Short mmCIF file of C-alpha atoms in Angstrom, two decimals:
data_model
loop_
_atom_site.label_atom_id
_atom_site.label_comp_id
_atom_site.label_asym_id
_atom_site.label_seq_id
_atom_site.Cartn_x
_atom_site.Cartn_y
_atom_site.Cartn_z
CA MET A 1 35.80 8.81 54.79
CA LYS A 2 36.73 9.01 51.12
CA LEU A 3 35.24 6.79 48.41
CA LEU A 4 37.56 5.75 45.59
CA LYS A 5 37.45 3.25 42.80
CA ARG A 6 40.54 1.14 42.52
CA GLY A 7 43.11 2.88 40.37
CA GLN A 8 42.38 6.34 41.85
CA VAL A 9 45.16 7.37 44.22
CA GLY A 10 44.76 9.94 46.98
CA LEU A 11 47.63 11.79 48.72
CA MET A 12 46.97 9.94 51.96
CA ASP A 13 46.79 6.47 50.37
CA ALA A 14 49.42 4.08 51.64
CA PRO A 15 50.75 1.54 49.12
CA LEU A 16 49.00 -1.82 49.16
CA VAL A 17 51.00 -4.44 51.02
CA GLY A 18 52.54 -7.11 48.86
CA THR A 19 51.45 -5.47 45.59
CA ALA A 20 52.37 -7.49 42.51
CA PRO A 21 51.51 -7.10 38.83
CA PRO A 22 47.82 -8.04 38.67
CA ILE A 23 47.18 -11.50 37.26
CA SER A 24 43.74 -12.81 36.44
CA GLY A 25 41.74 -15.66 35.05
CA THR A 26 42.99 -19.21 35.10
CA ASP A 27 45.79 -18.42 32.78
CA VAL A 28 48.42 -20.92 31.64
CA HIS A 29 50.01 -20.21 28.30
CA THR A 30 51.51 -23.69 28.08
CA GLU A 31 48.07 -25.20 27.53
CA PRO A 32 45.43 -24.12 24.99
CA SER A 33 42.69 -24.67 27.54
CA LEU A 34 42.33 -25.34 31.24
CA ARG A 35 40.33 -28.07 32.93
CA VAL A 36 39.65 -27.69 36.62
CA GLY A 37 37.98 -30.10 39.03
CA ASP A 38 38.05 -33.28 36.93
CA GLU A 39 38.84 -35.20 40.08
CA ALA A 40 35.45 -34.23 41.54
CA SER A 41 32.61 -35.86 39.64
CA GLN A 42 30.12 -33.16 40.56
CA GLU A 43 32.40 -30.37 39.45
CA GLY A 44 33.03 -31.80 36.03
CA THR A 45 35.05 -29.88 33.48
CA VAL A 46 35.62 -26.17 33.26
CA ARG A 47 37.74 -23.97 31.07
CA ALA A 48 38.74 -20.36 31.61
CA GLU A 49 39.97 -17.75 29.16
CA GLN A 50 43.66 -16.97 29.50
CA LYS A 51 44.94 -13.43 29.81
CA GLU A 52 48.20 -13.59 31.74
CA GLU A 53 50.21 -16.29 33.45
CA GLN A 54 49.11 -17.64 36.82
CA SER A 55 50.93 -19.94 39.19
CA ILE A 56 49.93 -23.59 38.95
CA ASP A 57 49.26 -23.97 42.68
CA LEU A 58 46.38 -21.50 42.50
CA ILE A 59 44.88 -23.25 39.48
CA GLY A 60 44.65 -26.45 41.49
CA LYS A 61 42.23 -24.79 43.92
CA ASN A 62 39.47 -24.77 41.27
CA GLU A 63 39.25 -20.98 41.40
CA VAL A 64 39.05 -18.29 38.73
CA TYR A 65 40.12 -14.77 39.68
CA GLY A 66 38.59 -11.57 38.34
CA ASP A 67 40.26 -8.62 36.67
CA THR A 68 39.13 -4.98 36.87
CA ARG A 69 40.61 -4.30 33.42
CA HIS A 70 38.53 -6.78 31.42
CA GLU A 71 35.91 -9.49 31.73
CA VAL A 72 37.06 -13.08 32.27
CA ASN A 73 35.57 -15.85 30.12
CA VAL A 74 34.75 -19.12 31.88
CA TYR A 75 33.45 -22.30 30.18
CA VAL A 76 31.46 -24.81 32.23
CA LYS A 77 30.33 -28.19 30.94
CA VAL A 78 26.55 -28.58 31.12
CA PHE A 79 25.14 -30.24 34.25
CA THR A 80 28.39 -29.80 36.21
CA ASN A 81 29.45 -27.23 38.81
CA SER A 82 31.49 -24.19 37.88
CA PRO A 83 34.78 -23.42 39.61
CA PHE A 84 34.69 -20.78 42.32
CA LEU A 85 34.58 -17.31 40.78
CA VAL A 86 36.65 -15.11 43.07
CA CYS A 87 35.52 -11.52 43.67
CA MET A 88 39.01 -10.03 43.41
CA ASP A 89 42.15 -10.31 41.32
CA LEU A 90 45.03 -12.54 42.25
CA ALA A 91 47.21 -9.69 43.48
CA LEU A 92 44.52 -8.37 45.83
CA SER A 93 43.91 -11.88 47.18
CA GLN A 94 47.44 -11.86 48.64
CA GLU A 95 46.70 -8.75 50.78
CA ARG A 96 44.82 -8.07 53.99
CA ILE A 97 41.38 -6.61 53.19
CA ILE A 98 39.54 -4.51 55.76
CA ASP A 99 35.74 -4.77 56.09
CA PRO A 100 35.13 -6.45 52.71
CA ASN A 101 31.62 -6.54 51.33
CA TYR A 102 30.62 -8.57 48.26
CA LEU A 103 27.60 -8.19 45.99
CA TRP A 104 27.07 -10.77 43.23
CA THR A 105 24.52 -10.24 40.46
CA GLY A 106 23.52 -12.67 37.70
CA PRO A 107 22.74 -12.22 34.00
CA ASP A 108 19.32 -10.76 34.84
CA GLY A 109 20.89 -8.17 37.16
CA ARG A 110 19.39 -9.67 40.33
CA ASP A 111 21.22 -10.32 43.58
CA LEU A 112 22.37 -13.96 43.73
CA GLN A 113 22.28 -14.18 47.52
CA GLY A 114 19.89 -16.94 48.57
CA GLN A 115 19.45 -18.48 45.12
CA SER A 116 19.20 -22.29 45.25
CA TYR A 117 21.66 -22.90 42.39
CA VAL A 118 24.57 -20.93 43.86
CA ASN A 119 27.14 -21.55 46.55
CA LEU A 120 28.26 -18.18 47.95
CA THR A 121 31.01 -18.18 50.56
CA GLU A 122 31.59 -15.52 53.20
CA THR A 123 34.82 -14.60 51.39
CA GLY A 124 32.99 -13.64 48.20
CA LYS A 125 33.49 -16.77 46.14
CA LEU A 126 30.67 -17.92 43.85
CA MET A 127 30.04 -21.44 42.52
CA LEU A 128 27.21 -22.09 40.05
CA MET A 129 25.83 -25.58 40.64
CA GLY A 130 24.34 -27.95 38.05
CA PHE A 131 25.11 -25.48 35.28
CA MET A 132 22.39 -25.23 32.64
CA VAL A 133 22.33 -23.54 29.23
CA SER A 134 19.94 -20.87 30.55
CA MET A 135 22.46 -19.92 33.25
CA SER A 136 24.98 -18.64 30.67
CA GLY A 137 25.75 -14.93 30.71
CA ALA A 138 27.46 -12.16 32.68
CA TYR A 139 28.08 -12.55 36.41
CA THR A 140 29.30 -9.41 38.15
CA CYS A 141 30.68 -8.92 41.63
CA THR A 142 31.17 -5.56 43.32
CA LEU A 143 33.75 -5.57 46.10
CA SER A 144 33.90 -2.70 48.58
CA HIS A 145 36.50 -2.49 51.34
CA LYS A 146 38.43 0.05 53.38
CA VAL A 147 41.99 1.31 53.28
CA ILE A 148 43.11 2.97 56.55
CA GLU A 149 45.98 5.46 56.50
CA THR A 150 48.40 4.41 59.25
CA THR A 151 49.23 7.85 60.68
CA THR A 152 45.89 9.66 60.59
CA GLN A 153 43.62 6.59 60.67
CA GLU A 154 41.64 8.16 57.85
CA GLU A 155 39.43 5.62 56.10
CA THR A 156 39.05 5.41 52.33
CA GLU A 157 36.30 3.28 50.81
CA MET A 158 37.54 1.29 47.79
CA VAL A 159 35.10 -0.11 45.24
CA GLU A 160 35.95 -2.43 42.35
CA ALA A 161 33.85 -4.52 39.99
CA TYR A 162 34.70 -7.87 38.40
CA LYS A 163 32.83 -9.32 35.44
CA PHE A 164 32.80 -12.99 34.45
CA MET A 165 31.25 -14.22 31.18
CA VAL A 166 30.19 -17.80 31.91
CA TYR A 167 29.28 -20.07 29.00
CA ALA A 168 27.79 -23.56 28.95
CA TYR A 169 29.53 -26.02 26.64
CA ARG A 170 29.41 -29.63 25.52
CA GLU A 171 32.08 -31.86 24.09
CA ALA A 172 31.86 -32.20 20.31
CA GLU A 173 30.28 -35.44 19.12
CA HIS A 174 32.71 -37.42 16.98
CA ALA A 175 32.25 -39.56 13.88
CA TYR A 176 34.87 -40.80 11.39
CA GLN A 177 34.87 -40.44 7.61
CA VAL A 178 36.57 -43.44 5.99
CA SER A 179 37.95 -43.63 2.44
CA VAL A 180 39.32 -46.83 0.90
CA ARG A 181 39.96 -48.21 -2.60
CA PHE A 182 39.62 -51.66 -4.20
CA SER A 183 40.82 -52.89 -7.58
CA THR A 184 38.26 -54.64 -9.80
CA THR A 185 38.16 -56.10 -13.30
CA GLY A 186 35.56 -53.65 -14.62
CA CYS A 187 33.21 -50.86 -13.64
CA ARG A 188 29.96 -52.40 -14.89
CA LEU A 189 30.18 -55.60 -12.91
CA ARG A 190 27.20 -56.50 -10.70
CA ASN A 191 29.65 -57.99 -8.24
CA ASN A 192 30.98 -54.52 -7.38
CA GLY A 193 27.73 -53.52 -5.66
CA LEU A 194 27.37 -56.91 -4.01
CA PHE A 195 30.91 -56.65 -2.67
CA ILE A 196 30.25 -53.22 -1.14
CA GLU A 197 27.06 -54.47 0.54
CA MET A 198 28.92 -57.47 1.95
CA LEU A 199 31.74 -55.23 3.16
CA LYS A 200 29.21 -52.99 4.93
CA LYS A 201 27.62 -55.99 6.68
CA ILE A 202 31.00 -57.27 7.84
CA LEU A 203 32.03 -53.87 9.21
CA ASN A 204 28.69 -53.41 10.97
CA SER A 205 29.03 -56.81 12.66
CA THR A 206 32.54 -55.82 13.75
CA ILE A 207 31.39 -52.68 15.60
CA SER A 208 27.74 -53.36 16.50
CA HIS A 209 28.60 -54.28 20.12
CA LEU A 210 29.85 -50.69 20.52
CA THR A 211 26.41 -49.34 19.40
CA CYS A 212 28.12 -47.89 16.32
CA HIS A 213 27.26 -48.49 12.68
CA ILE A 214 28.18 -47.62 9.09
CA THR A 215 26.17 -44.82 7.45
CA GLU A 216 26.35 -42.66 4.32
CA SER A 217 28.18 -45.37 2.39
CA PHE A 218 28.68 -44.92 -1.35
CA TYR A 219 31.19 -45.83 -4.03
CA LYS A 220 32.25 -44.87 -7.55
CA CYS A 221 34.20 -46.87 -10.08
CA HIS A 222 36.94 -45.15 -12.07
CA SER A 223 39.20 -46.31 -14.89
CA ILE A 224 42.83 -45.47 -14.23
CA ARG A 225 45.70 -45.57 -16.71
CA THR A 226 49.03 -46.49 -15.15
CA PRO A 227 52.47 -46.32 -16.80
CA LYS A 228 53.32 -49.96 -16.00
CA ASN A 229 50.02 -51.83 -15.95
CA GLY A 230 47.95 -49.99 -18.52
CA LEU A 231 44.24 -49.47 -17.88
CA GLN A 232 42.92 -50.56 -14.48
CA TYR A 233 39.65 -50.15 -12.60
CA GLU A 234 39.22 -49.09 -9.00
CA LEU A 235 36.31 -48.71 -6.61
CA PHE A 236 36.52 -45.53 -4.51
CA VAL A 237 34.55 -46.32 -1.35
CA ASN A 238 33.47 -43.83 1.34
CA PHE A 239 31.44 -44.29 4.51
CA LEU A 240 30.88 -42.78 7.95
CA VAL A 241 31.50 -44.56 11.25
CA ASN A 242 28.56 -43.26 13.27
CA PRO A 243 28.26 -43.64 17.08
CA LEU A 244 24.45 -43.50 17.17
CA ALA A 245 23.41 -47.02 16.14
CA PRO A 246 20.11 -48.45 17.45
CA GLY A 247 20.43 -48.94 21.20
CA TRP A 248 22.63 -45.93 21.90
CA GLU A 249 19.82 -44.21 23.85
CA GLU A 250 19.83 -47.04 26.39
CA VAL A 251 23.57 -46.57 26.87
CA CYS A 252 23.09 -42.86 27.47
CA HIS A 253 20.29 -43.44 29.98
CA GLU A 254 22.91 -45.03 32.22
CA VAL A 255 24.91 -41.76 32.23
CA LEU A 256 23.91 -39.25 34.89
CA TYR A 257 24.46 -36.13 32.80
CA ASP A 258 25.33 -36.16 29.10
CA CYS A 259 26.69 -39.03 27.07
CA GLU A 260 29.11 -37.42 24.60
CA ASP A 261 32.05 -38.87 26.53
CA VAL A 262 30.58 -42.38 26.27
CA THR A 263 29.64 -42.21 22.58
CA ASN A 264 32.96 -40.58 21.67
CA ARG A 265 34.89 -43.32 23.42
CA ARG A 266 32.85 -46.04 21.71
CA VAL A 267 33.16 -44.56 18.22
CA ARG A 268 36.91 -44.18 18.70
CA GLN A 269 37.11 -47.88 19.58
CA ALA A 270 34.98 -48.72 16.53
CA ALA A 271 37.28 -46.68 14.27
CA GLU A 272 40.30 -48.50 15.67
CA ARG A 273 38.69 -51.89 14.97
CA ILE A 274 37.91 -50.88 11.38
CA GLY A 275 41.47 -49.67 10.89
CA LYS A 276 42.75 -53.02 12.12
CA PHE A 277 40.34 -54.82 9.78
CA PHE A 278 41.71 -53.09 6.67
CA HIS A 279 45.26 -53.57 7.87
CA GLN A 280 44.67 -57.34 7.89
CA LEU A 281 42.44 -57.45 4.79
CA ARG A 282 45.21 -57.67 2.22
CA HIS A 283 46.64 -60.76 3.89
CA VAL A 284 43.19 -62.40 4.15
CA LEU A 285 42.31 -61.81 0.49
CA LYS A 286 45.68 -63.11 -0.70
CA HIS A 287 46.25 -66.11 1.54
CA GLU A 288 42.91 -67.34 2.92
CA PHE A 289 40.93 -67.63 -0.31
CA ARG A 290 41.34 -70.74 -2.50
CA VAL A 291 40.55 -68.67 -5.59
CA VAL A 292 42.03 -65.17 -5.88
CA PRO A 293 39.09 -62.73 -5.67
CA THR A 294 38.41 -60.41 -8.58
CA ILE A 295 38.20 -57.49 -6.13
CA GLN A 296 41.33 -56.68 -4.18
CA TYR A 297 42.14 -54.11 -1.49
CA VAL A 298 44.55 -51.43 -2.76
CA ASP A 299 47.53 -51.25 -0.39
CA ASN A 300 47.78 -48.12 1.76
CA SER A 301 44.52 -46.69 0.39
CA PHE A 302 42.75 -46.66 3.78
CA SER A 303 42.35 -43.24 5.39
CA MET A 304 40.18 -41.98 8.23
CA THR A 305 39.24 -38.39 9.13
CA PRO A 306 37.48 -37.33 12.36
CA ILE A 307 34.28 -35.35 11.83
CA ASP A 308 32.87 -33.20 14.64
CA SER A 309 29.29 -32.13 15.19
CA CYS A 310 27.50 -30.10 17.87
CA GLN A 311 24.05 -30.47 19.35
CA PRO A 312 21.42 -27.89 18.31
CA GLY A 313 21.96 -24.60 20.16
CA PHE A 314 25.72 -25.08 20.32
CA GLY A 315 28.62 -24.36 17.98
CA LYS A 316 32.34 -23.76 17.66
CA ASN A 317 34.03 -20.38 17.25
CA HIS A 318 37.82 -20.37 17.18
CA HIS A 319 37.98 -16.56 17.35
CA THR A 320 35.43 -15.76 20.07
CA HIS A 321 36.23 -18.79 22.24
CA GLN A 322 39.94 -19.38 21.68
CA ASN A 323 40.39 -21.21 24.96
CA CYS A 324 37.56 -23.59 24.23
CA ALA A 325 38.14 -23.92 20.49
CA SER A 326 37.44 -27.66 20.49
CA CYS A 327 34.24 -27.22 22.53
CA CYS A 328 30.68 -26.87 21.36
CA VAL A 329 29.88 -23.60 23.16
CA VAL A 330 26.34 -22.36 23.69
CA CYS A 331 25.21 -19.98 20.91
CA ASP A 332 25.24 -16.30 21.93
CA PRO A 333 22.04 -14.20 21.88
CA GLY A 334 21.36 -13.15 18.29
CA THR A 335 22.71 -16.44 16.93
CA TYR A 336 21.26 -19.95 16.65
CA SER A 337 22.00 -23.50 15.52
CA PRO A 338 19.06 -25.62 14.33
CA ASN A 339 20.91 -28.88 13.70
CA ASN A 340 24.18 -30.71 14.23
CA GLU A 341 26.39 -28.24 12.41
CA VAL A 342 29.49 -26.90 14.15
CA THR A 343 28.76 -23.18 13.80
CA CYS A 344 26.11 -20.85 15.18
CA ARG A 345 24.31 -18.82 12.51
CA THR A 346 23.54 -15.12 12.86
CA CYS A 347 19.86 -14.18 12.89
CA ALA A 348 18.89 -12.05 9.88
CA ILE A 349 16.36 -10.18 11.98
CA THR A 350 16.15 -9.35 15.64
CA GLY A 351 15.56 -12.56 17.51
CA ALA A 352 17.09 -15.35 19.57
CA ARG A 353 17.59 -13.17 22.63
CA MET A 354 18.60 -16.09 24.81
CA TYR A 355 21.64 -18.32 24.94
CA GLY A 356 21.44 -21.68 23.19
CA ALA A 357 18.75 -20.76 20.65
CA LYS A 358 17.79 -23.38 18.05
CA SER A 359 15.94 -20.86 15.90
CA CYS A 360 15.55 -17.09 15.64
CA TYR A 361 11.91 -17.16 16.78
#
């Protein structure tokens, strides 16, 4: 019996039945990222790096195929199950395989058979259950099988290896930076500060039921010369719509896994309510006050910008993780994130040998 790695061709080798151009990963070029298994609460959200196109019916099976030519990146949301990692490429999966044998090893190089956190099928498919940050890393499967020459019945042992880089990720936590302007009769008026404090109280009461609040509020007064109206004064106001108001921990305790989805939904609703408030403010100031206020909202001055942050140990990298560019992906070994920034820093010295480090020590 001969032993060959896939890609080596002997004189007696018969062509593989149904051979097609090899296709791997969970690859759909029409979408920047792929989510698999959202319909199953325990399987959560997963993304896989794209390399070449793959038919949509195979994506729906919650499976990611390997590729002997390169590693396949897979992104699994923390505390959920991974898709099935398939120990073969898509082309080989369409063929009959004689006497297949599968050996899966984890990031530490140990055999995964019998581990409590894995689901290994008899057909060589691996699911990682309750995915944790510490489970990130390289998962390798070695597939051995036979090819039998029809005429001579000579057996050739084929061996191929498939490598999957599996990363934990979280959804980015959202906040909204708001900018708005008001006209006033002068920059040194005490009423300017009182008005801003009152505005903050009103906005907080508008969104408090969503466990969101206004933070980092500040303003500056500027004199502005205009061609038609001469010298005018305006208050430039900025503040952050923050989803972590007192009481948010209790909301998150009701969530089985992580609460970014809940807080992000609530802060989006809060931002929408604030947008509606400023849309109606001009009418209120003009028509519902008996005396015209000295401070007036400047039409069309309201703007809102989403601000993302990541939990410590996670960050964004549009180059390394193109198919999960909007995700907060676990920091690679040799990098760390100590706070809620959106990037992982590189350690100046050797350190942070694990995934998800919050410091280099």
